[in-house]
mmCIF file of C-alpha atoms and ligand atoms in Angstrom:
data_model
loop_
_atom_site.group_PDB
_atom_site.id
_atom_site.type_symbol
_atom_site.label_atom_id
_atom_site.label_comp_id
_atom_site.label_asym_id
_atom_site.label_seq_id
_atom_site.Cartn_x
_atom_site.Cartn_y
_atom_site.Cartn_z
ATOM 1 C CA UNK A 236 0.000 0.000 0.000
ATOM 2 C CA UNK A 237 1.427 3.567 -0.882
ATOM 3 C CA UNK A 238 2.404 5.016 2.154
ATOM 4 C CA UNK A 239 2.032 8.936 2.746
ATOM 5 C CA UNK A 240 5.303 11.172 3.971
ATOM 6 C CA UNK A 241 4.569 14.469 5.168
ATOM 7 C CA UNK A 242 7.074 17.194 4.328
ATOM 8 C CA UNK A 243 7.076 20.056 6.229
ATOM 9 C CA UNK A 244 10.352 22.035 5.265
ATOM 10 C CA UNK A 245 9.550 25.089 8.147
ATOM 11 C CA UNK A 246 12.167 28.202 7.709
ATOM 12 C CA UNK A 247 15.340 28.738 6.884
ATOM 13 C CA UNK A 248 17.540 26.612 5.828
ATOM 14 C CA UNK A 249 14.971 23.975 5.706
ATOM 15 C CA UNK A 250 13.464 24.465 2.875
ATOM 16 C CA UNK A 251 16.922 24.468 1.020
ATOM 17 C CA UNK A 252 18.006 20.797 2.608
ATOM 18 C CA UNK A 253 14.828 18.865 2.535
ATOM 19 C CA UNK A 254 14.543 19.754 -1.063
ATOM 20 C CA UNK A 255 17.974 17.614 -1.061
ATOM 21 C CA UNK A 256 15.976 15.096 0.824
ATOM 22 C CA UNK A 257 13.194 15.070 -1.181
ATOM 23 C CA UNK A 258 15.588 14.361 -4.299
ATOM 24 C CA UNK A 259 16.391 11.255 -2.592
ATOM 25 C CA UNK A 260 13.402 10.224 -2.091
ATOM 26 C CA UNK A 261 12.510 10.474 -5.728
ATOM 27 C CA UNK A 262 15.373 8.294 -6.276
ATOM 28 C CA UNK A 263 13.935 5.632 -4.635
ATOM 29 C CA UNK A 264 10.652 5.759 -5.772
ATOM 30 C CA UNK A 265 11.658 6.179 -9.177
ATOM 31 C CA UNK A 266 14.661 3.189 -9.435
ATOM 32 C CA UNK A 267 14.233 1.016 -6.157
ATOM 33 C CA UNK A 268 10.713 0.763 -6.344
ATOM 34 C CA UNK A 269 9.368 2.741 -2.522
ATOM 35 C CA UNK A 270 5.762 3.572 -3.174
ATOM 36 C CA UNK A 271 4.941 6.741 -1.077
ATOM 37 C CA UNK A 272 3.042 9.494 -1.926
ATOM 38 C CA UNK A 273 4.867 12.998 -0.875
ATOM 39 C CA UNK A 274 2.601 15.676 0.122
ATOM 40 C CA UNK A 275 3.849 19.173 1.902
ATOM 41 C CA UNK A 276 2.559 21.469 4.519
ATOM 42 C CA UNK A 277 3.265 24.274 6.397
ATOM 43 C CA UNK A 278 4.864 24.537 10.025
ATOM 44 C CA UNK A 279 6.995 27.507 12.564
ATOM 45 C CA UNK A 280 6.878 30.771 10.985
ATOM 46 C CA UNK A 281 6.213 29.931 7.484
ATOM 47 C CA UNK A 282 3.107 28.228 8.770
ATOM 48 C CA UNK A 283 2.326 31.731 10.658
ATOM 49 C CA UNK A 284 2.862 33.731 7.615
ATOM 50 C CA UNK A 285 0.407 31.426 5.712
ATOM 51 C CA UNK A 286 -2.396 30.619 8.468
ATOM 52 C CA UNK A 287 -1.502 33.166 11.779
ATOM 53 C CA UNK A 288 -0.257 29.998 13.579
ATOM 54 C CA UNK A 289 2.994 28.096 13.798
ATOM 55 C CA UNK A 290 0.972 24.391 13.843
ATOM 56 C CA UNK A 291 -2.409 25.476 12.149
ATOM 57 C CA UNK A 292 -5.083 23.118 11.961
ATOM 58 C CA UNK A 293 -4.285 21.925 7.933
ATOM 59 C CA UNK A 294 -0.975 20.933 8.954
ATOM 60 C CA UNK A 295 -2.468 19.062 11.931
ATOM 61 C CA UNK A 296 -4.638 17.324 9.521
ATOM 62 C CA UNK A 297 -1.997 16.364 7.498
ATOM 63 C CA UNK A 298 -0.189 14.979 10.237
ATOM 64 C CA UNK A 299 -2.296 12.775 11.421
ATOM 65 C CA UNK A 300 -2.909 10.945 8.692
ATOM 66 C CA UNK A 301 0.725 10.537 7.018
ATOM 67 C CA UNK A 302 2.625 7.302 8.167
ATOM 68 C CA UNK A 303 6.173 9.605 8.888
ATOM 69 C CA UNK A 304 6.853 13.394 8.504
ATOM 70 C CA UNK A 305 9.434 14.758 7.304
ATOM 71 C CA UNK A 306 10.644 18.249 8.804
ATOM 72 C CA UNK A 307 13.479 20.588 7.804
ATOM 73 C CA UNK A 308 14.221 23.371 10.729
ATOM 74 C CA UNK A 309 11.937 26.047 12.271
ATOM 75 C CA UNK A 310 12.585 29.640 13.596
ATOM 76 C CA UNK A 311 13.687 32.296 12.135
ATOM 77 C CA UNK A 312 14.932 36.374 13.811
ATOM 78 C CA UNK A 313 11.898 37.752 12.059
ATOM 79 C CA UNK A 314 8.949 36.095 14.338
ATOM 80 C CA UNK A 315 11.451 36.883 17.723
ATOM 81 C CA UNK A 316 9.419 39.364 18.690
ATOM 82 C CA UNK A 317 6.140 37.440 18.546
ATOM 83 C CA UNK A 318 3.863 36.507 21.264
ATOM 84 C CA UNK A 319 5.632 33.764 22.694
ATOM 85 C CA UNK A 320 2.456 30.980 21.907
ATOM 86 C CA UNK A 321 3.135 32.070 18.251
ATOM 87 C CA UNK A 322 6.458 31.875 17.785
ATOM 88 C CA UNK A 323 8.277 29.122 15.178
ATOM 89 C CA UNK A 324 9.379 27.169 18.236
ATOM 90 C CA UNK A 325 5.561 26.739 19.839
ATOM 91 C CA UNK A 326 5.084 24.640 16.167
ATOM 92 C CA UNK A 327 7.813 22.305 16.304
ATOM 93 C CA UNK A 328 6.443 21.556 20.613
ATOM 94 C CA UNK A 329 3.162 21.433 19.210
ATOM 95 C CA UNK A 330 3.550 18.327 16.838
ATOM 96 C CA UNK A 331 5.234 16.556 18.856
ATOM 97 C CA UNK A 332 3.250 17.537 21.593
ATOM 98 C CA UNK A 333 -0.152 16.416 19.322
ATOM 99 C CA UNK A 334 0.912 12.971 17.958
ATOM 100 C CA UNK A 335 2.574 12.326 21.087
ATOM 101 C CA UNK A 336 5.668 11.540 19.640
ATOM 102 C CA UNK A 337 7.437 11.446 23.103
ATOM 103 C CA UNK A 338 10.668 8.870 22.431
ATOM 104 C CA UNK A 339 13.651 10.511 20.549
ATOM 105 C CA UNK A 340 16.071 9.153 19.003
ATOM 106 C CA UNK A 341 19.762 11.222 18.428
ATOM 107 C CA UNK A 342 22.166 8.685 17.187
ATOM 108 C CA UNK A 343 25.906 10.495 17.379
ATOM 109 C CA UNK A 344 27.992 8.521 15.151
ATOM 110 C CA UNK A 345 31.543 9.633 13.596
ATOM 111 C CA UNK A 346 31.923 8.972 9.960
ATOM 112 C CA UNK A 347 35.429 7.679 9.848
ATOM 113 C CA UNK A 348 35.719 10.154 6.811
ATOM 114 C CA UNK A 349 35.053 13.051 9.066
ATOM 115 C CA UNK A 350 37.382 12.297 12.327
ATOM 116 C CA UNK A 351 39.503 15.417 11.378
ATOM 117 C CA UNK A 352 36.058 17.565 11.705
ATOM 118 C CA UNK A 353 35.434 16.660 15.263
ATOM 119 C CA UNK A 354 37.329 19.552 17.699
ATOM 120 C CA UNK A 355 38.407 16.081 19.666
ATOM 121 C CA UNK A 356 41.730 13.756 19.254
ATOM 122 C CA UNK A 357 40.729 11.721 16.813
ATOM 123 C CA UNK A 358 41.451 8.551 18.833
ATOM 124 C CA UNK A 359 39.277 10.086 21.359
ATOM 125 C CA UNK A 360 36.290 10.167 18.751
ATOM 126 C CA UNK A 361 36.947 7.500 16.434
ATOM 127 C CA UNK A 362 34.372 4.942 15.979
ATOM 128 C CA UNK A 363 32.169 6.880 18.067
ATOM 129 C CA UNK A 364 28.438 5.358 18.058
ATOM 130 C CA UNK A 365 26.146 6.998 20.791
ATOM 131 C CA UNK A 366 22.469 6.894 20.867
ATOM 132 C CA UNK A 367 20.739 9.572 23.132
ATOM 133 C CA UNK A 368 17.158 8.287 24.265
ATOM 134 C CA UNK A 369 15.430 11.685 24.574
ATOM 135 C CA UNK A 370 12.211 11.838 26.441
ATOM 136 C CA UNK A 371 10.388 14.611 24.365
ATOM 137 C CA UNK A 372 6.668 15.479 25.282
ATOM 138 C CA UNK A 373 7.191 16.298 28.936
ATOM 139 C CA UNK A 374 9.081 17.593 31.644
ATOM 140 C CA UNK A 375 10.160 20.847 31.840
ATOM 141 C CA UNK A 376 9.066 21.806 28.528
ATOM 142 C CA UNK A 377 5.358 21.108 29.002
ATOM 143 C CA UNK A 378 5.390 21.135 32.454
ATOM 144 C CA UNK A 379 2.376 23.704 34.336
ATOM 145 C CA UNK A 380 2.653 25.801 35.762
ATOM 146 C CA UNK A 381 4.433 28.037 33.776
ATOM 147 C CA UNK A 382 4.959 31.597 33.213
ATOM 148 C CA UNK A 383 6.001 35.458 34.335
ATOM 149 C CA UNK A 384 4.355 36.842 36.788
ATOM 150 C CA UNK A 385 4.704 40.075 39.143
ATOM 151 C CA UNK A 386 5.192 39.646 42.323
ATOM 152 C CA UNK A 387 4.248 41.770 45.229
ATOM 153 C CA UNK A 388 7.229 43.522 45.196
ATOM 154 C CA UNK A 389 7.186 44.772 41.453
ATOM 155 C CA UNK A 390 9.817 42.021 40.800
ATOM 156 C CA UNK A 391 8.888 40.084 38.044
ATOM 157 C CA UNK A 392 9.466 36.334 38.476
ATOM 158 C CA UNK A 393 9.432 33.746 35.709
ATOM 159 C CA UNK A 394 9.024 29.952 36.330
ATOM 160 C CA UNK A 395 8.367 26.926 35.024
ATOM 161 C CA UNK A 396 7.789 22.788 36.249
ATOM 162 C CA UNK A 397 10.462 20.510 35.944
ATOM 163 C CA UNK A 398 7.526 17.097 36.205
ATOM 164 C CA UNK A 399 7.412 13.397 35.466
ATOM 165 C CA UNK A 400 4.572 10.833 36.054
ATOM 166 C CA UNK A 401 5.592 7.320 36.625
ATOM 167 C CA UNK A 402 4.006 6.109 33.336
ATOM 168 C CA UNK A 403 5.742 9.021 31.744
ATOM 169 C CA UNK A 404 9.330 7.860 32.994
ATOM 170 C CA UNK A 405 8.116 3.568 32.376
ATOM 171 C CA UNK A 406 7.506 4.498 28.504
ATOM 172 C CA UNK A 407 11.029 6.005 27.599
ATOM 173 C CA UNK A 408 12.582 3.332 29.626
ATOM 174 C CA UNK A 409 11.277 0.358 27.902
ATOM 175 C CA UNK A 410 11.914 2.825 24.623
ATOM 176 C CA UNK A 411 15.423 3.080 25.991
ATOM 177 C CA UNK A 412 16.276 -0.813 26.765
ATOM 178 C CA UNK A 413 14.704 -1.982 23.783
ATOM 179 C CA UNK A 414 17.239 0.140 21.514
ATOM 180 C CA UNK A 415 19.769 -1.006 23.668
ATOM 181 C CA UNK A 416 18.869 -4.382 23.308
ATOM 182 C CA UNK A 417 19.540 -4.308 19.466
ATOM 183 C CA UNK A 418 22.732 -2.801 20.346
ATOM 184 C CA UNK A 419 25.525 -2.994 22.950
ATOM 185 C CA UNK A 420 23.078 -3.671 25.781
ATOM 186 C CA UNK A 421 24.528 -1.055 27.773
ATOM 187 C CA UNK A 422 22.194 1.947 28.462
ATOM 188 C CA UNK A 423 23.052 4.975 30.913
ATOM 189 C CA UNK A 424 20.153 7.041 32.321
ATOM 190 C CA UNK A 425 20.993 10.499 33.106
ATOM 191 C CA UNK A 426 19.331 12.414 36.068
ATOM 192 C CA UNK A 427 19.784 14.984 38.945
ATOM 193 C CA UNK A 428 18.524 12.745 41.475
ATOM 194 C CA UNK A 429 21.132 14.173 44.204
ATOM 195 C CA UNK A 430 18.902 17.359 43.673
ATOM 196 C CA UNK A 431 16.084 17.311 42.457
ATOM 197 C CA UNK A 432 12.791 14.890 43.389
ATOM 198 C CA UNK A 433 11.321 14.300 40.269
ATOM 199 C CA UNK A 434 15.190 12.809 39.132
ATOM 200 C CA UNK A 435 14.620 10.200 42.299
ATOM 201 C CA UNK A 436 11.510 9.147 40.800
ATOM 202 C CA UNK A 437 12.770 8.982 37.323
ATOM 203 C CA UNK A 438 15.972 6.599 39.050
ATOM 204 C CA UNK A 439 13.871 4.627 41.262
ATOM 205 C CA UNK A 440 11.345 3.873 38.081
ATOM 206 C CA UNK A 441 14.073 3.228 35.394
ATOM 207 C CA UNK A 442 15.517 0.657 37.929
ATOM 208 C CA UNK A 443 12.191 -0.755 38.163
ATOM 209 C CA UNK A 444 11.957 -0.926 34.507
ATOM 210 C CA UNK A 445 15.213 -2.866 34.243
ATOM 211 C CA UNK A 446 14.064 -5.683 35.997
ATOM 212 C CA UNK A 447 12.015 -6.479 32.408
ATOM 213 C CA UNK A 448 15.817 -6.422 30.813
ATOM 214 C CA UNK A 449 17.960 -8.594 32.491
ATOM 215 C CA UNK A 450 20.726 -8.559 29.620
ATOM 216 C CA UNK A 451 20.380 -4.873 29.442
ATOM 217 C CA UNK A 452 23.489 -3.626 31.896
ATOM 218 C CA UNK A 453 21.968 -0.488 33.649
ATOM 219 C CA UNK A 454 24.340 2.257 35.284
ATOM 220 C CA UNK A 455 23.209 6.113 36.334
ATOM 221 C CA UNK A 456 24.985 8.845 35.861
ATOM 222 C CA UNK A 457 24.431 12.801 37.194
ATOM 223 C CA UNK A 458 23.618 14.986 34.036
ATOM 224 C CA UNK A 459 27.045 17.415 34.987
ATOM 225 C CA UNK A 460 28.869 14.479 35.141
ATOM 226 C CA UNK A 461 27.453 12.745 32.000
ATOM 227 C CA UNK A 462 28.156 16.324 30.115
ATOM 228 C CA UNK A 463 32.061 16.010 31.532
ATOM 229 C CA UNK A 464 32.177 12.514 30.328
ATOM 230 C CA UNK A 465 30.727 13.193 26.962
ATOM 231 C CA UNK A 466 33.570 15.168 26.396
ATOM 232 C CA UNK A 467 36.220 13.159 28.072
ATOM 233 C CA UNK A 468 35.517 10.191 27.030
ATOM 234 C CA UNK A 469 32.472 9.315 24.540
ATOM 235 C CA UNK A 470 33.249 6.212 23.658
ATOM 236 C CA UNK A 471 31.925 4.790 26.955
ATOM 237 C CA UNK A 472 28.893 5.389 26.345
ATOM 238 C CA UNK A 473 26.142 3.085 24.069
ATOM 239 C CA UNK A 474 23.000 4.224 24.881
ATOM 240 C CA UNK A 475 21.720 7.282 27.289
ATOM 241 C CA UNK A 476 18.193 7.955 27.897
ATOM 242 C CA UNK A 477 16.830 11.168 29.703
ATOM 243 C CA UNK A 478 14.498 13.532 30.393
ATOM 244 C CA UNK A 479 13.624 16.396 27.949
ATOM 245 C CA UNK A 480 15.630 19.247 28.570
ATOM 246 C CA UNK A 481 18.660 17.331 29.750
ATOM 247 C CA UNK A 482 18.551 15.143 26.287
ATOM 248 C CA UNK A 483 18.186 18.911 24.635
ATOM 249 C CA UNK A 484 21.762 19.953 25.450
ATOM 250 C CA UNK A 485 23.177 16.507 26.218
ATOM 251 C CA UNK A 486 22.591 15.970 22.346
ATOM 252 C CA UNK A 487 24.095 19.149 20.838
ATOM 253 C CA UNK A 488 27.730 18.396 22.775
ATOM 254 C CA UNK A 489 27.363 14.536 21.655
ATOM 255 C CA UNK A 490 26.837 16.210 17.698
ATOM 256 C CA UNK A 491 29.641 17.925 18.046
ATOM 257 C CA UNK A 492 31.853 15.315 18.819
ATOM 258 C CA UNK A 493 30.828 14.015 15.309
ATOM 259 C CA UNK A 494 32.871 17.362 14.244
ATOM 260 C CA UNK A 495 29.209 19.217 12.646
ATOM 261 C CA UNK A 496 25.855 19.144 13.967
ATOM 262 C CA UNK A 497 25.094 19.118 10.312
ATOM 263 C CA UNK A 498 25.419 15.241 10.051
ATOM 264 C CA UNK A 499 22.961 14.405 12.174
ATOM 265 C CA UNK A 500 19.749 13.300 11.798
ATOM 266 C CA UNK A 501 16.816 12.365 14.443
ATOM 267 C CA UNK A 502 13.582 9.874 14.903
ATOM 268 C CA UNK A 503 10.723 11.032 17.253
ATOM 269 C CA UNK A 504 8.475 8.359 17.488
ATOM 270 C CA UNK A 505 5.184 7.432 19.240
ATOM 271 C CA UNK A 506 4.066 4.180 20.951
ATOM 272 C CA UNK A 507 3.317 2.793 17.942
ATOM 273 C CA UNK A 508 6.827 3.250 15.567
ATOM 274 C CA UNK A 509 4.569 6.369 13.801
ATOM 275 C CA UNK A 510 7.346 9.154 13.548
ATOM 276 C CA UNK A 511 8.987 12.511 12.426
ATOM 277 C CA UNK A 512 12.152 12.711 11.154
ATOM 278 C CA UNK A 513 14.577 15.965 11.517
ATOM 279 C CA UNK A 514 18.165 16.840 11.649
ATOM 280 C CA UNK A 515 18.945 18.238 14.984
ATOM 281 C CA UNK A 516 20.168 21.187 13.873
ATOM 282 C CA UNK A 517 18.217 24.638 13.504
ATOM 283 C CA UNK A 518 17.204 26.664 11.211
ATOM 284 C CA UNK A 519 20.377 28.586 10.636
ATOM 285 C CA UNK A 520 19.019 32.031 9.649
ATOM 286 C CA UNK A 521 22.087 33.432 9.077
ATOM 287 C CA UNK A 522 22.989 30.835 6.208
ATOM 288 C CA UNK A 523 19.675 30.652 5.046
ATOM 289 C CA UNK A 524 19.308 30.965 0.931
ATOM 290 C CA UNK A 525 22.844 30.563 0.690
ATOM 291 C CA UNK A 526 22.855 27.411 -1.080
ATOM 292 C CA UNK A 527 25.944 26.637 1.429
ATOM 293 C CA UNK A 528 23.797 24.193 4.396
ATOM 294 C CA UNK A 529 24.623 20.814 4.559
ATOM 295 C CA UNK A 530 21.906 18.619 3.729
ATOM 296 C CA UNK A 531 23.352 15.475 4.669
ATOM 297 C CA UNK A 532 21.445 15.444 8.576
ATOM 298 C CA UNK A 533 18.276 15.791 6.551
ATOM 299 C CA UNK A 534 18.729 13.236 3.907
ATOM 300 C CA UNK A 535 20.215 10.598 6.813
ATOM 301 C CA UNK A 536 16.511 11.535 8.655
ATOM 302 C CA UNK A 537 15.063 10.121 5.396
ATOM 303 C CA UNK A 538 17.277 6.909 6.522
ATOM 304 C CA UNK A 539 15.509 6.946 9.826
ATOM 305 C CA UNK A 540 12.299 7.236 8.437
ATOM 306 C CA UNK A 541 12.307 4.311 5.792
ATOM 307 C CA UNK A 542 14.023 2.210 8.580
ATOM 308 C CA UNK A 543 11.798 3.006 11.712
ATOM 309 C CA UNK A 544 8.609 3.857 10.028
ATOM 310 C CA UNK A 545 8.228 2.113 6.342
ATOM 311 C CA UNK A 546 9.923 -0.923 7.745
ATOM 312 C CA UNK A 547 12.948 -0.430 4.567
ATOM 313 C CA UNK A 548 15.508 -1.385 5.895
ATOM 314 C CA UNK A 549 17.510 -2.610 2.864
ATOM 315 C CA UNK A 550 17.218 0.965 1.016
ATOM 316 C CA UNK A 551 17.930 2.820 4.608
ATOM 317 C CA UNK A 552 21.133 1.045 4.243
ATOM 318 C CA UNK A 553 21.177 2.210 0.878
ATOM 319 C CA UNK A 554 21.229 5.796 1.754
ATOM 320 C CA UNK A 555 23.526 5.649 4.313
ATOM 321 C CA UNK A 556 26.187 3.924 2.074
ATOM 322 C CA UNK A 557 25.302 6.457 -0.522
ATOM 323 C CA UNK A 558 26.434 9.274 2.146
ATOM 324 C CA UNK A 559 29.578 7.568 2.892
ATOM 325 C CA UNK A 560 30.576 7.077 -0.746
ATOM 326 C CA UNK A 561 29.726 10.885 -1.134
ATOM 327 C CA UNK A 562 32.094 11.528 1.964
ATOM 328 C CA UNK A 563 35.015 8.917 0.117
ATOM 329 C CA UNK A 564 35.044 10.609 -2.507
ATOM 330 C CA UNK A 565 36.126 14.033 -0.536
ATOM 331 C CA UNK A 566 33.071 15.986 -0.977
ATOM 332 C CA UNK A 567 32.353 18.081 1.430
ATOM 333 C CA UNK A 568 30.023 21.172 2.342
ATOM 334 C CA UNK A 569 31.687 24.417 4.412
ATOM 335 C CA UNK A 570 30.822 23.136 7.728
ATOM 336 C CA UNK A 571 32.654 19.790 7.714
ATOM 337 C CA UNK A 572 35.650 21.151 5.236
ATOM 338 C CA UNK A 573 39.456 21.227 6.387
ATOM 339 C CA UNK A 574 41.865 22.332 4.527
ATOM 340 C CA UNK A 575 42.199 20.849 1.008
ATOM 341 C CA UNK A 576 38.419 19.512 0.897
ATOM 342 C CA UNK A 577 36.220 19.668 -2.130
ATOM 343 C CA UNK A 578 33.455 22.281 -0.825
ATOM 344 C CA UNK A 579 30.389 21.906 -2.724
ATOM 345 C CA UNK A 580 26.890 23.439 -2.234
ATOM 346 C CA UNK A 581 23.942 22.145 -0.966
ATOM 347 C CA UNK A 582 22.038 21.267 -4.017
ATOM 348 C CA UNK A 583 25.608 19.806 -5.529
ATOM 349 C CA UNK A 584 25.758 17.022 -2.220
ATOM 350 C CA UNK A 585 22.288 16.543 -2.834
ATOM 351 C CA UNK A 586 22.762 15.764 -6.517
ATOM 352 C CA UNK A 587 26.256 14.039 -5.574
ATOM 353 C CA UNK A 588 24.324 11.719 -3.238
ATOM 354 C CA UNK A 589 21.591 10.923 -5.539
ATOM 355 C CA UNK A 590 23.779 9.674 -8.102
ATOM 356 C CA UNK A 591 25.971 7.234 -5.798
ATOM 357 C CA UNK A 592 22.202 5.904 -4.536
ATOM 358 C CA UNK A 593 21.397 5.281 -8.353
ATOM 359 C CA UNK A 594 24.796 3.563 -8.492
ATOM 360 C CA UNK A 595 23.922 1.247 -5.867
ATOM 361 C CA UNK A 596 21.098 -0.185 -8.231
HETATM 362 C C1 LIG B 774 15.737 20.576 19.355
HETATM 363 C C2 LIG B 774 15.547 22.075 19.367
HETATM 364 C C3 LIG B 774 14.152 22.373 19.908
HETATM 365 C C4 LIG B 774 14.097 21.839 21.329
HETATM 366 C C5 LIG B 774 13.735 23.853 19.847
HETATM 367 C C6 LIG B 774 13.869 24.434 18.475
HETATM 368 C C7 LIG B 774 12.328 24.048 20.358
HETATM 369 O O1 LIG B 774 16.557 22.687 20.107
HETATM 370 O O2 LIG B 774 14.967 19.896 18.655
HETATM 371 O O3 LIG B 774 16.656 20.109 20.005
HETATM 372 O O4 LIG B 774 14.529 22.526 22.263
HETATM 373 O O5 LIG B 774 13.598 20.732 21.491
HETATM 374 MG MG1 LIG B 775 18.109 21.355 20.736
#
């Protein structure tokens, strides 16, 4: 049965790199036979210069009936100063937030071709293959009550809830140890618990979890220190799961390691494998329209996607050895270039990767 991808390219540099993306995909349908019909929508401020709203009602629509969505990057300096419900960001929260896509996935792995990108020794980096568990529908980002308010005084104080519900905490678990079960079966969760309550809960329930996964060896680690040791020494790690926030900036310093944030791509999925697909990278305003971006986070999402939601395997593995023979072959765009590289443009590693897919007829 055709199955229905939702692309919603969002601002900036988005629309630019999932046009690469969608090039691949053509590729596929057109000489390895996928059969998915590609429709696009609207989302963060190019969805609130079109309909007032950064997640309007048609793209909510759309979403919920596509099998996987496809999203470039949101934001953008021009809708900074809007009411803060309105703004490109509030979008990106809300669809999540409205298919409850609540487990995400941030795989950090160094292509060997890049180990001179990362700001790390290379032997420090090399081989590096991390996947961050992100828990990504609650916490601190949803959590109420939230807001500024005036106090008394004048003062104005701003706050917001740093929660978790048991079942909240059991879901990214199991999420967590079943990844790690088709993996190292070594998972780290990362908490606060020496501070804060809701981190005891989340330690005392992920410990409860791993009772279900007996090969799965469990070990806890405070988010400072996990930050320290991200740096220090990655390659201890196979998978971490966390809370929202903490996964947020845990996940930035473990791209980095990978020498750009432009190589990586990300899976949020709901309970039942239904997902959206992004790079973890923004929307890069100040690049924007340059034709300079590097597209390759977006078109490795489109890996994610065929493998965790179209059950495609095979051609995910197509695409990713596609990437690599792009990389061989000492293409490179500005933000993963050292000295002596072949920098090419967006649309020309699009086009570069689309022809070594073909190749791999
Ligand atoms: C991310 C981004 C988003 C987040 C922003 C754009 C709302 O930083 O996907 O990591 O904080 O979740
Ligand atoms: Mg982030």
């Amino acid at each position: 049965m055709t199955k229905q991808i939702l692309v919603l390219p969002g601002d900036g540099i988005g629309k630019e790199i999932i046009a690469e993306a969608v090039k691949i995909l053509a590729v596929l349908c057109d000489d390895f036979a996928l059969d998915v019909e590609i429709t696009e929508g609207v989302i963060g401020g190019a969805a609130y210069d079109a309909y007032s709203h950064p997640y309007p009602e048609e793209t909510k629509t759309q979403a919920r009936i596509a099998d996987a969505i496809l999203l470039g990057s949101v934001g953008g300096y021009e809708y900074d100063k809007l009411p803060r419900d309105l703004r490109p960001e509030r979008g990106l929260l809300g669809i999540r937030a409205d298919l409850g896509l609540f487990s995400n996935l941030r795989p950090a792995i160094l292509n060997t071709e890049l180990a001179d990108a990362s700001s790390l020794k290379p032997e420090v980096v090399a081989g590096l293959d991390i996947m961050i568990v992100r828990e990504l529908t609650g916490g601190i980002y949803f959590g109420e009550p939230r807001g500024i308010r005036e106090l008394e005084s004048g003062e104005k104080q701003g706050y917001n809830t740093l929660i978790y519900k048991e079942s909240e905490i059991e879901r990214i678990a199991h999420s967590a140890f079943k990844i790690a079960m088709k993996r190292d079966k070594r998972l780290c969760s990362v908490d606060k618990a020496n501070v804060l309550e809701v981190m005891e809960l989340w330690h005392e329930v992920v410990e409860r979890v791993a009772k279900e996964y007996p090969e799965v060896e469990l070990s806890h680690m405070y988010v400072d220190n996990a930050a320290m040791q991200l740096v220090k020494d990655p390659k201890q790690f196979d998978v971490m799961v966390t809370g929202n926030m903490f996964g947020d900036i845990l996940s930035d310093a473990a791209a980095m390691l990978t020498g750009s944030i432009g190589m990586l791509p990300s899976a949020s999925l709901d309970i039942n494998g239904k997902g959206m697909y992004e790079p973890i990278h923004g929307s890069a305003p100040d690049i924007a329209g340059k034709n300079i971006a590097n597209p390759l986070a977006t078109i490795m999402s489109v890996s994610m996607l065929l493998r965790y939601s179209l059950d495609e395997e095979a051609l995910a593995q197509k695409i990713d050895a596609a990437v690599e023979a792009v990389l061989k072959n000492g293409l490179r765009t500005q933000d993963i270039a050292t000295d002596g590289d072949h920098v090419v443009s967006t649309s020309a590693m699009g086009d570069a990767v689309a022809i070594a897919l073909r190749d791999l007829k």
